[in-house]
Short mmCIF file of C-alpha atoms and ligand atoms in Angstrom, two decimals:
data_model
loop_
_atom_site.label_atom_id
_atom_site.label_comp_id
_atom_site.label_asym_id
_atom_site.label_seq_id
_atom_site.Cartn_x
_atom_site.Cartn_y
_atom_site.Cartn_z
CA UNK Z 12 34.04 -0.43 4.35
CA UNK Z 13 30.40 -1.14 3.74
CA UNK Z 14 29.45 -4.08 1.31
CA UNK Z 15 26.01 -2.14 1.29
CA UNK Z 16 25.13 1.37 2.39
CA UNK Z 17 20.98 0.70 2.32
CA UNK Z 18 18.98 4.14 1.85
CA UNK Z 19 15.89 3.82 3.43
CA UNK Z 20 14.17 1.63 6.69
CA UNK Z 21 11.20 0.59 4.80
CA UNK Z 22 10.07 -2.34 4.22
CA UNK Z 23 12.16 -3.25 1.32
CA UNK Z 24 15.44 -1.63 2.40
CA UNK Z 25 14.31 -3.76 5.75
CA UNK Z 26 14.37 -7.02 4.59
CA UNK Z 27 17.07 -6.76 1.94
CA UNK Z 28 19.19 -5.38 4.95
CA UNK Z 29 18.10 -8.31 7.00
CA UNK Z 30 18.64 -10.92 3.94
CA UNK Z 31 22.34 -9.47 3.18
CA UNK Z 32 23.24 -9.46 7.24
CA UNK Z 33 22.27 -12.86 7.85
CA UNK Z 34 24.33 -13.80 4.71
CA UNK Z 35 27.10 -12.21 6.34
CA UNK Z 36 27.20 -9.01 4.71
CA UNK Z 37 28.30 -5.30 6.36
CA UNK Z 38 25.22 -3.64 6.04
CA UNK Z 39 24.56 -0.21 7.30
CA UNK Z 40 20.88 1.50 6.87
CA UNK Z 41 20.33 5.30 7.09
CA UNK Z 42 17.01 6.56 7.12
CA UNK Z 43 15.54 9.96 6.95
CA UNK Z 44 12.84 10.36 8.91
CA UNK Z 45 13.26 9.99 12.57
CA UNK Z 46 11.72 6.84 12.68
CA UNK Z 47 11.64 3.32 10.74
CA UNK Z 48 9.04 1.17 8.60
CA UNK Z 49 8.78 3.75 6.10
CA UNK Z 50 5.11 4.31 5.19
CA UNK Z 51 4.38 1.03 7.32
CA UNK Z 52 4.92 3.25 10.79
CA UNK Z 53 2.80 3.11 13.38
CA UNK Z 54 2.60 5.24 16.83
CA UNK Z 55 1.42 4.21 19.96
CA UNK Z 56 -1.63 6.53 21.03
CA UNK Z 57 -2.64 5.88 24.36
CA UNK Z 58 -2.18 1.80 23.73
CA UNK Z 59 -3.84 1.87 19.97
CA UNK Z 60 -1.52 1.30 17.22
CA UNK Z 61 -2.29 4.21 14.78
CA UNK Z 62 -1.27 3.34 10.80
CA UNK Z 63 0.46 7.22 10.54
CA UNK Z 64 0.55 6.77 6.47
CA UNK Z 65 -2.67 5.56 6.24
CA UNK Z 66 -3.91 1.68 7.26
CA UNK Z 67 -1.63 -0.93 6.10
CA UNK Z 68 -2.92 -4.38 5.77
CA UNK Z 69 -0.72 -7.35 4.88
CA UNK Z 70 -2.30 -9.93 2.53
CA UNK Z 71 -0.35 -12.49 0.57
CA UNK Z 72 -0.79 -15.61 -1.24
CA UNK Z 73 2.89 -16.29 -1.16
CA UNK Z 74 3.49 -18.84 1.55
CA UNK Z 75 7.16 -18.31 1.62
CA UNK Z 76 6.30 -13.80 2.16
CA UNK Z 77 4.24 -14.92 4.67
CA UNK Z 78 6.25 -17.65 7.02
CA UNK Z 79 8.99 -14.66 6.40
CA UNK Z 80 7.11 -12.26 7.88
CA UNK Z 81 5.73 -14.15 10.97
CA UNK Z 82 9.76 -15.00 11.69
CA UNK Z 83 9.43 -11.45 13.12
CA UNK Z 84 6.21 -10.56 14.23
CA UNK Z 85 2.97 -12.49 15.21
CA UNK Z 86 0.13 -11.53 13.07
CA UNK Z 87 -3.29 -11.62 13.69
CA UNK Z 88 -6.14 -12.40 11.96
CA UNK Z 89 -7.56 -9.72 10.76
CA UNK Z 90 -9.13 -9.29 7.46
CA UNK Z 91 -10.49 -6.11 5.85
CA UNK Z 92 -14.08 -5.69 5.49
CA UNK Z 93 -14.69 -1.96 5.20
CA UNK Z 94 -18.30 -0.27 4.81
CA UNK Z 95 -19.03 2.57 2.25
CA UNK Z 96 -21.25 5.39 3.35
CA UNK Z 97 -23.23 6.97 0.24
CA UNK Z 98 -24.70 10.06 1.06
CA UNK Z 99 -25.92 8.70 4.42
CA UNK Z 100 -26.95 4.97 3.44
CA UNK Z 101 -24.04 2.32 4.44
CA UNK Z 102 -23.23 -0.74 2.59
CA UNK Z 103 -20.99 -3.76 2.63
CA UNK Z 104 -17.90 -3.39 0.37
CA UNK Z 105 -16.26 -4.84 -1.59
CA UNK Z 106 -19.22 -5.44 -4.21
CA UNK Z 107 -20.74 -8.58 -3.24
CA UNK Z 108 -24.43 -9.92 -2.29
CA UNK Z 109 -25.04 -8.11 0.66
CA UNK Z 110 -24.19 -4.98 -1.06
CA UNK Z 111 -26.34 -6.02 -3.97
CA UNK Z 112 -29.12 -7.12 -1.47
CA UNK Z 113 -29.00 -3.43 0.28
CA UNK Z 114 -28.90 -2.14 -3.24
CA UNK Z 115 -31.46 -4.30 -4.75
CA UNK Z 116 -33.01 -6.80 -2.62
CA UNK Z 117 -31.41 -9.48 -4.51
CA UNK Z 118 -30.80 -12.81 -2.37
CA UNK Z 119 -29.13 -15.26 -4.51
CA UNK Z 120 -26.08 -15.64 -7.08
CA UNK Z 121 -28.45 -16.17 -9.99
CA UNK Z 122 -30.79 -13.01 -9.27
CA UNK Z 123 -27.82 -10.85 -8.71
CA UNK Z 124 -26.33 -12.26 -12.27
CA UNK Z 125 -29.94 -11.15 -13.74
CA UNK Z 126 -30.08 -7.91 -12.33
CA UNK Z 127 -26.40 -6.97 -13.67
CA UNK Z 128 -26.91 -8.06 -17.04
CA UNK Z 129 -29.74 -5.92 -17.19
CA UNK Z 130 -27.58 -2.71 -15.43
CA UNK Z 131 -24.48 -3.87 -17.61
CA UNK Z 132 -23.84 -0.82 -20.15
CA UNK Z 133 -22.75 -2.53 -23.28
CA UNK Z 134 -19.40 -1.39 -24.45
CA UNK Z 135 -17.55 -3.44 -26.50
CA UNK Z 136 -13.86 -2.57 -25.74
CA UNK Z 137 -13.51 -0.67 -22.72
CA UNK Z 138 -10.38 2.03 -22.85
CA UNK Z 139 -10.32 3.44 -18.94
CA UNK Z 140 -12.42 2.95 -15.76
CA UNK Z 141 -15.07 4.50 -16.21
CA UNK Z 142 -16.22 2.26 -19.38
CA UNK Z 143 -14.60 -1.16 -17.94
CA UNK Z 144 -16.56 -0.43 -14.50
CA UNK Z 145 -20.58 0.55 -16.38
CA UNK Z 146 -19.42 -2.20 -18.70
CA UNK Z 147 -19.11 -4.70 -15.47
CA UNK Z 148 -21.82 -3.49 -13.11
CA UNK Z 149 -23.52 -0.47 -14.66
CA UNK Z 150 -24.66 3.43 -14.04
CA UNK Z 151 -25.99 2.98 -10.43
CA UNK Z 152 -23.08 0.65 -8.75
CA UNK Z 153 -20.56 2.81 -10.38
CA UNK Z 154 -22.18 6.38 -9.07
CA UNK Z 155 -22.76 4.57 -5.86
CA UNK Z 156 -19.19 3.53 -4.94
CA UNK Z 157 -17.07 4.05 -8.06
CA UNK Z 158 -17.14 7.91 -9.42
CA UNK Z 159 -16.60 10.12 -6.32
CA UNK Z 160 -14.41 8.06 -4.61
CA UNK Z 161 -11.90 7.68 -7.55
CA UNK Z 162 -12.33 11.42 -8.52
CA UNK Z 163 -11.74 12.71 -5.08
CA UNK Z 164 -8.37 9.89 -5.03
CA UNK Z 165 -6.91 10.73 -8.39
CA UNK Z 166 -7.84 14.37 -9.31
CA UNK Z 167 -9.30 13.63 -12.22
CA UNK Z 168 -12.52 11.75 -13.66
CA UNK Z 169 -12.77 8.26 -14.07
CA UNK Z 170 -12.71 8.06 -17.73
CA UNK Z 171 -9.09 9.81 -17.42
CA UNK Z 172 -7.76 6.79 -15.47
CA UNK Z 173 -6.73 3.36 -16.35
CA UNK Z 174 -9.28 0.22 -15.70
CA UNK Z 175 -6.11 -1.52 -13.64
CA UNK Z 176 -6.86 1.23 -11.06
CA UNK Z 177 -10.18 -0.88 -9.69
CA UNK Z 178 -9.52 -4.19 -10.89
CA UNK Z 179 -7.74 -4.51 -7.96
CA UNK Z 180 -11.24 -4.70 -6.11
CA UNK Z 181 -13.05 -8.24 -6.59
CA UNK Z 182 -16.65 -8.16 -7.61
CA UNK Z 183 -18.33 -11.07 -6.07
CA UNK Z 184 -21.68 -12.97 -6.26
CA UNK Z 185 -21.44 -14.81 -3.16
CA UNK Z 186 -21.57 -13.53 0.66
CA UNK Z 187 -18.11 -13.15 1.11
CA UNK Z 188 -17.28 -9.66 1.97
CA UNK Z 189 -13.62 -9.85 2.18
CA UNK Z 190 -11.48 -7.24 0.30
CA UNK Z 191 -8.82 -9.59 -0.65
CA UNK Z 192 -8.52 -13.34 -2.25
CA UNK Z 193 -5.31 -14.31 -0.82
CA UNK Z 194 -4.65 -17.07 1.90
CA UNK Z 195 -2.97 -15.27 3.86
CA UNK Z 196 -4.03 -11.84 6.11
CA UNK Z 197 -3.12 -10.18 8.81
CA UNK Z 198 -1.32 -7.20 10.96
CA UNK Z 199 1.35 -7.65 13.25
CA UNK Z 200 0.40 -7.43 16.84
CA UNK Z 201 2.03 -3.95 18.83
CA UNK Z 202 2.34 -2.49 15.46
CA UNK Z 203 4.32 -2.93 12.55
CA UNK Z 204 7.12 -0.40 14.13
CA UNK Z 205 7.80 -3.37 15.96
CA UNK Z 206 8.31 -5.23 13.28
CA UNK Z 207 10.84 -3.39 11.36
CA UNK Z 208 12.50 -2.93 15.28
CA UNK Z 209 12.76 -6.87 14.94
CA UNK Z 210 13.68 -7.14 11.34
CA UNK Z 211 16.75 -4.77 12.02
CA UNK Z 212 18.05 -6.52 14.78
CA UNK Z 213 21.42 -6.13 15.43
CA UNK Z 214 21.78 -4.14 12.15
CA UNK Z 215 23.46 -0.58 12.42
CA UNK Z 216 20.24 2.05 11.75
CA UNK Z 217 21.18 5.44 11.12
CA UNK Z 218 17.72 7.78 11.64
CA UNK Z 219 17.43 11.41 10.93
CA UNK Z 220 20.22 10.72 8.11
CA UNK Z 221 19.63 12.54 4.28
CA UNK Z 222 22.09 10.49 1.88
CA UNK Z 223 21.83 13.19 -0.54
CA UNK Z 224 23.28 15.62 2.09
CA UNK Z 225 26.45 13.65 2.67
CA UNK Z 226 26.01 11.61 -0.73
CA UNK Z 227 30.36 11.41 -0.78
CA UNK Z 228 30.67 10.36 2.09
CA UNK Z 229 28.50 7.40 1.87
CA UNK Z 230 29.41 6.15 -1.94
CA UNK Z 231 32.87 6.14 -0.50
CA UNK Z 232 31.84 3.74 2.55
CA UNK Z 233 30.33 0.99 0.40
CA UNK Z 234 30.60 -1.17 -2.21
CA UNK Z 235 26.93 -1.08 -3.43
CA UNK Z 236 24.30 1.64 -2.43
CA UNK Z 237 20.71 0.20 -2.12
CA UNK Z 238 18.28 2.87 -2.81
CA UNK Z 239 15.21 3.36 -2.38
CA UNK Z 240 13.78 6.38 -2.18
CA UNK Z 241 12.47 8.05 -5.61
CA UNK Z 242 14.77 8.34 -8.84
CA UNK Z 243 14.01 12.00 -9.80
CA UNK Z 244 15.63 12.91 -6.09
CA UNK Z 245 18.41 11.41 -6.70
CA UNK Z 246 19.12 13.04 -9.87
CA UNK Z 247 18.13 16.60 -8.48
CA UNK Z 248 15.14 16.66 -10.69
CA UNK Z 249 17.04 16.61 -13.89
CA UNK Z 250 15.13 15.06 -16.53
CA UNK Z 251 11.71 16.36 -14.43
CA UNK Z 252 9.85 15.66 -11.35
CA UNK Z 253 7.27 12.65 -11.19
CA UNK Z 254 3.90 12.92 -10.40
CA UNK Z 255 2.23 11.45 -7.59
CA UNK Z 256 -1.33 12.08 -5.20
CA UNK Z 257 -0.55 13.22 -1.75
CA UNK Z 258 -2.77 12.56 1.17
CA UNK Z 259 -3.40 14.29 4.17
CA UNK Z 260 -4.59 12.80 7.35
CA UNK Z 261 -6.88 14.12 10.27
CA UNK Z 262 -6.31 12.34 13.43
CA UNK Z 263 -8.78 12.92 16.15
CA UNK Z 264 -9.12 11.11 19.99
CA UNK Z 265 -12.68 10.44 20.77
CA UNK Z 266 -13.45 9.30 24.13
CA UNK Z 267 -15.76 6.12 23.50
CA UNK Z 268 -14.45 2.73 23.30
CA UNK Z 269 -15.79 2.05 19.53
CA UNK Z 270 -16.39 4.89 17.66
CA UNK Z 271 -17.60 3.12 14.36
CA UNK Z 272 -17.68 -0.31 14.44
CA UNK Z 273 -15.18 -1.31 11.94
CA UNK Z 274 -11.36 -0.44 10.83
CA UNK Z 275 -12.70 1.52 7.51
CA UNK Z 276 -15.75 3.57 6.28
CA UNK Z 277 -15.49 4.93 2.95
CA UNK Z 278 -17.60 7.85 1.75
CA UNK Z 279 -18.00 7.60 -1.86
CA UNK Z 280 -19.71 10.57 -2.78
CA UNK Z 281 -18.15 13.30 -4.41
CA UNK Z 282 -18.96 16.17 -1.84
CA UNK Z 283 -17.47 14.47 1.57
CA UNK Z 284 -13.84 15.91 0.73
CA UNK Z 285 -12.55 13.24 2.48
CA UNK Z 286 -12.26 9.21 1.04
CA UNK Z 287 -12.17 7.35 4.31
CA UNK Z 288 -12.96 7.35 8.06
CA UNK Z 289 -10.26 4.86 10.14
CA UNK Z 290 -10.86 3.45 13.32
CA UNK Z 291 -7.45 2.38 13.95
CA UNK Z 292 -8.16 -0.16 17.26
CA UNK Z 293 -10.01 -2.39 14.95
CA UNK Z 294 -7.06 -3.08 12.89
CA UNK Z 295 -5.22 -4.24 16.60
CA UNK Z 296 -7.99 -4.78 18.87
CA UNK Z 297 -7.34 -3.49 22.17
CA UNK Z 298 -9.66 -2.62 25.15
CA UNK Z 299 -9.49 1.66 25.85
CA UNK Z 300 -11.95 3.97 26.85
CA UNK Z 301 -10.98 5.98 24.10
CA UNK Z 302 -10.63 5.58 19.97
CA UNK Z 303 -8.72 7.20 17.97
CA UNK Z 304 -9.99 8.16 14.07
CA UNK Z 305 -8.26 9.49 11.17
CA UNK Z 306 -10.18 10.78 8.46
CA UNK Z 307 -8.08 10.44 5.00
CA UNK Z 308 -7.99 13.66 2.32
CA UNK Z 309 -6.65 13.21 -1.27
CA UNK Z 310 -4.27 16.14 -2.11
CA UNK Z 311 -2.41 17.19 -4.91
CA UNK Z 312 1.23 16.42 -4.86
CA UNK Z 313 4.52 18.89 -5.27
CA UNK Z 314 7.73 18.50 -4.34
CA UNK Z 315 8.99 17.72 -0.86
CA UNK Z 316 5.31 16.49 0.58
CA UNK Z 317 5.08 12.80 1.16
CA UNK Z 318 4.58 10.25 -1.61
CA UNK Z 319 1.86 8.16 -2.07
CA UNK Z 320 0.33 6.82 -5.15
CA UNK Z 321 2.21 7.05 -8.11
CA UNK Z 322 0.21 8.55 -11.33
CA UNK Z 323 1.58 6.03 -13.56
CA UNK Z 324 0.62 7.69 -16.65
CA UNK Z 325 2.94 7.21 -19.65
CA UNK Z 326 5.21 9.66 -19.41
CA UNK Z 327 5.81 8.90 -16.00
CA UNK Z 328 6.34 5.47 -17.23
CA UNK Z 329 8.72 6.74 -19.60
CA UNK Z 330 10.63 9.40 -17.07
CA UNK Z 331 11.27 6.79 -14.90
CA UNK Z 332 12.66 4.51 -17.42
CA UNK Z 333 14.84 7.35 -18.06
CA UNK Z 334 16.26 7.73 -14.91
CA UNK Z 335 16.86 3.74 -14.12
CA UNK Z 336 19.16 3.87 -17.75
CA UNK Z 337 21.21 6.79 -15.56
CA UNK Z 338 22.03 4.66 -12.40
CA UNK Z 339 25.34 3.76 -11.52
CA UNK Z 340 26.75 0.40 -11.95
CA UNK Z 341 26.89 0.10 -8.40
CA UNK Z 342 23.45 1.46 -7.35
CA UNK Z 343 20.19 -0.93 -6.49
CA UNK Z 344 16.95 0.22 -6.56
CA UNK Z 345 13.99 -1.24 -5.11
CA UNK Z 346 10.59 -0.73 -3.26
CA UNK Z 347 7.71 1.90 -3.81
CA UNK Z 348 9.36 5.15 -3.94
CA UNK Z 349 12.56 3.96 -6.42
CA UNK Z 350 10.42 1.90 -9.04
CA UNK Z 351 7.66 4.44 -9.29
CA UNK Z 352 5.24 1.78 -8.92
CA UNK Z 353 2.19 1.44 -6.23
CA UNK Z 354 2.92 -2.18 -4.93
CA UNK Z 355 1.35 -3.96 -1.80
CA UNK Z 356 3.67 -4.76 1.07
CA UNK Z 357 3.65 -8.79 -0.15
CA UNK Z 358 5.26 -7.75 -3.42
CA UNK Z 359 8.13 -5.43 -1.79
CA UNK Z 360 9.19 -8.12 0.49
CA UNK Z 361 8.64 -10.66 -2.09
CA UNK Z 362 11.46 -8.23 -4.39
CA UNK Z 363 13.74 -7.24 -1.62
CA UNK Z 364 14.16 -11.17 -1.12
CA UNK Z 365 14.69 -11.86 -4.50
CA UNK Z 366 17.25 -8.61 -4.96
CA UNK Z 367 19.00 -10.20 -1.41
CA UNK Z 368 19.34 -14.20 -3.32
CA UNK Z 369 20.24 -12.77 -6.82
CA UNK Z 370 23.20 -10.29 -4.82
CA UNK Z 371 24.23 -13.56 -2.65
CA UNK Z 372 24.11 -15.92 -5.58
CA UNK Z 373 27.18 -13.39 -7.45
CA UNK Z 374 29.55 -13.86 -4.21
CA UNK Z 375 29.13 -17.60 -3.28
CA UNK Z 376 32.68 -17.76 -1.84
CA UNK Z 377 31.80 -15.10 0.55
CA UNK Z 378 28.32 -14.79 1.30
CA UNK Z 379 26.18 -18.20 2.99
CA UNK Z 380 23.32 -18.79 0.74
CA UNK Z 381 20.36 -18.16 3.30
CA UNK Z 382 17.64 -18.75 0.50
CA UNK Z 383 17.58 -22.63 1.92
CA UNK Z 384 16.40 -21.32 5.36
CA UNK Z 385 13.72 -18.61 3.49
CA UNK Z 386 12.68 -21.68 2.09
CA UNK Z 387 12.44 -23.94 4.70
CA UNK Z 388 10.86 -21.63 6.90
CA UNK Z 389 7.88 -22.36 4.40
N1 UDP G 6 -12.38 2.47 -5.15
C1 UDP G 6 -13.67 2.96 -5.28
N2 UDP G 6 -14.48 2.98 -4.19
C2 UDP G 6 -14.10 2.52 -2.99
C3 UDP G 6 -12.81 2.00 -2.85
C4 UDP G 6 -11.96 1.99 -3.95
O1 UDP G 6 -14.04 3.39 -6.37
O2 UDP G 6 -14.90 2.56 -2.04
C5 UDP G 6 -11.49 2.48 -6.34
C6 UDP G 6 -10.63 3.73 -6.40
O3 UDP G 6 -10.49 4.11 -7.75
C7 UDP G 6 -9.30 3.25 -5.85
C8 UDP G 6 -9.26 1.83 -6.38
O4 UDP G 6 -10.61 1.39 -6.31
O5 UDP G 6 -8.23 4.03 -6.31
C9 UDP G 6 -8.35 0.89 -5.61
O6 UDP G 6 -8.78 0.83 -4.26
P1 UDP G 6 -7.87 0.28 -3.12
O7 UDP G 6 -8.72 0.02 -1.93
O8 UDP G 6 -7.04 -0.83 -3.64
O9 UDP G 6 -6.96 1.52 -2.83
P2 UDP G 6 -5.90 1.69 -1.66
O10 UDP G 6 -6.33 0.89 -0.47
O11 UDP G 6 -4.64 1.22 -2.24
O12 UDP G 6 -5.96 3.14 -1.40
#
């Protein structure tokens, strides 16, 4: 007997296996795809590390996520400072003072503040992203980088979308060009399959393995199920599928060493069908004669294609609500797929800890707290 039959080798079914194991637990994971990491996977082309579900970049501010992390893998220091392509012209992104300079010719923090206040469309209370973003920056920034990009992501126009969408994105007057605030940044050297090879460790991985397919079988084998794939599965679609954006990925092998300079172009008008250009061997530098680029195409979504971003409308909000009052007493959800929520990789281990201490904490006499060594390793 299992104490927990974990569905899914991603990155939260990964750790919380890890956590429970280590507690001294009888975990088994079954996965299935043929491979682990979940959406985290990358192949090895020809020595470059290629991000198969699109790039993956870990960023934290949590010190404990990120000692936790580097227990398995050594990170490097990379940081994310894509480039946007506009109809030809390229410019530094996220929105800071070289992008205002190649916009405007502005050079300092207090001209850049006076040409936005004059570009700033005044709207009192903005209700979606389309408002909140001309009420921040204004009509040329947000045609510039804002409007096709989002429309090509989501499907739909800005105005149709919620403001938490971009606010995401920092909007900077200083020089720094780097995507993300936190402390912490990074990618795991050789890949993050190797990662999730080193988080399971000595953990029984099934691969290739549909729970739903032999659902019996497993409930019978364990005290708890962990799941994590999405609810409306589970529950054969009963109360109504969820809506997500699919993506669909080109990969090409071009035979130069550096292709285009950087890990991410994104091409934010509305024509270019496709959002972004990778260069995957800038994410995990490594000296080839050839590069290897995938270019990155929004796509609607129906069932049985690959899940991406969650439309978190309300009545997805509510559907899913629905389906988390059905679960039974002995099910756990967690991660992207089960919550219905788009969440960085930071946040999933952060949960999957937190899921691993709370599960510990209710069978003391049993299980070795292992929270003091999480915590120590910080
Ligand atoms: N976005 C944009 N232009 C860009 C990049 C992003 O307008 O060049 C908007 C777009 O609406 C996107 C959101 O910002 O959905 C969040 O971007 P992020 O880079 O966080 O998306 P992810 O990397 O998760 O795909």
């Amino acid at each position: 007997m299992h104490d927990y039959v974990i569905v899914g080798a991603g990155l939260f079914g990964s750790v919380f296996a890890r956590q429970m194991t280590d507690a001294g637990a009888k975990c088994l994971v079954i996965e299935k795809r043929h491979h682990l990491a979940g959406n985290c996977y990358t192949e090895d082309v020809g020595g470059i590390h290629v991000h198969r579900y699109g790039p993956h970049i870990f960023h934290t501010n949590d010190e404990l996520v990120w000692n936790y992390v580097n227990r398995f893998a050594r990170f490097n220091r990379f940081s994310y400072r894509p480039k946007v392509n506009y109809r030809g012209r390229i410019f530094s992104f996220p929105i800071n003072l070289t992008t205002l300079y190649q916009l405007w010719g502005v050079k300092t923090p207090q001209q850049a503040q006076q040409r936005l206040e004059a570009e700033r469309v005044p709207i009192e209370r903005p209700t979606n992203l389309e408002e909140w973003i001309l009420s921040q920056v204004g009509c040329e920034i947000y045609e510039t980088f804002v409007y096709g990009y989002t429309k090509k992501q989501w499907g739909r126009e800005p105005k149709e979308l919620p403001s938490s969408i971009i606010r995401r994105l920092p909007i900077r007057m200083s020089w720094n060009d780097d995507y993300f605030n936190d402390r912490f940044c990074g990618i795991p050297e050789g890949g993050y399959t190797r990662l999730f090879e080193s988080l399971l460790e000595g953990i029984p991985v099934e691969t290739g393995v549909d729970f739903l397919e032999d659902r019996c079988r497993f409930e019978s084998a364990a005290k708890k199920i962990v799941y994590t794939g999405p609810l409306d599965r589970l529950f054969d679609y009963s109360l109504g599928a969820h809506d997500w954006r699919g993506l669909r990925f080109e990969q090409e092998v071009v035979n130069t060493p550096d292709d285009q300079g950087v890990a991410a172009i994104n091409f934010t008008d509305y024509e270019t069908p496709f959002t972004r250009r990778i260069e995957h061997k800038h994410f995990d530098p490594v000296t080839t004669d050839h590069t290897v680029i995938t270019r990155e195409y929004p796509a609607d979504w129906k069932i049985g294609d690959e899940m991406y971003y969650p439309v978190n409308n309300d009545a997805g909000l509510e559907l899913q609500r629905d389906y988390v009052a059905r679960l039974p007493a002995n099910y756990l959800i967690g991660g992207r797929l089960a919550t219905y929520r788009y969440l960085d990789m930071h946040q999933v281990v952060a949960s999957a800890i937190h899921l691993a201490d709370k599960e510990i904490a209710t069978d003391q006499g049993r299980l070795k707290s292992i929270r003091i060594t999480a915590r120590r390793a910080a």
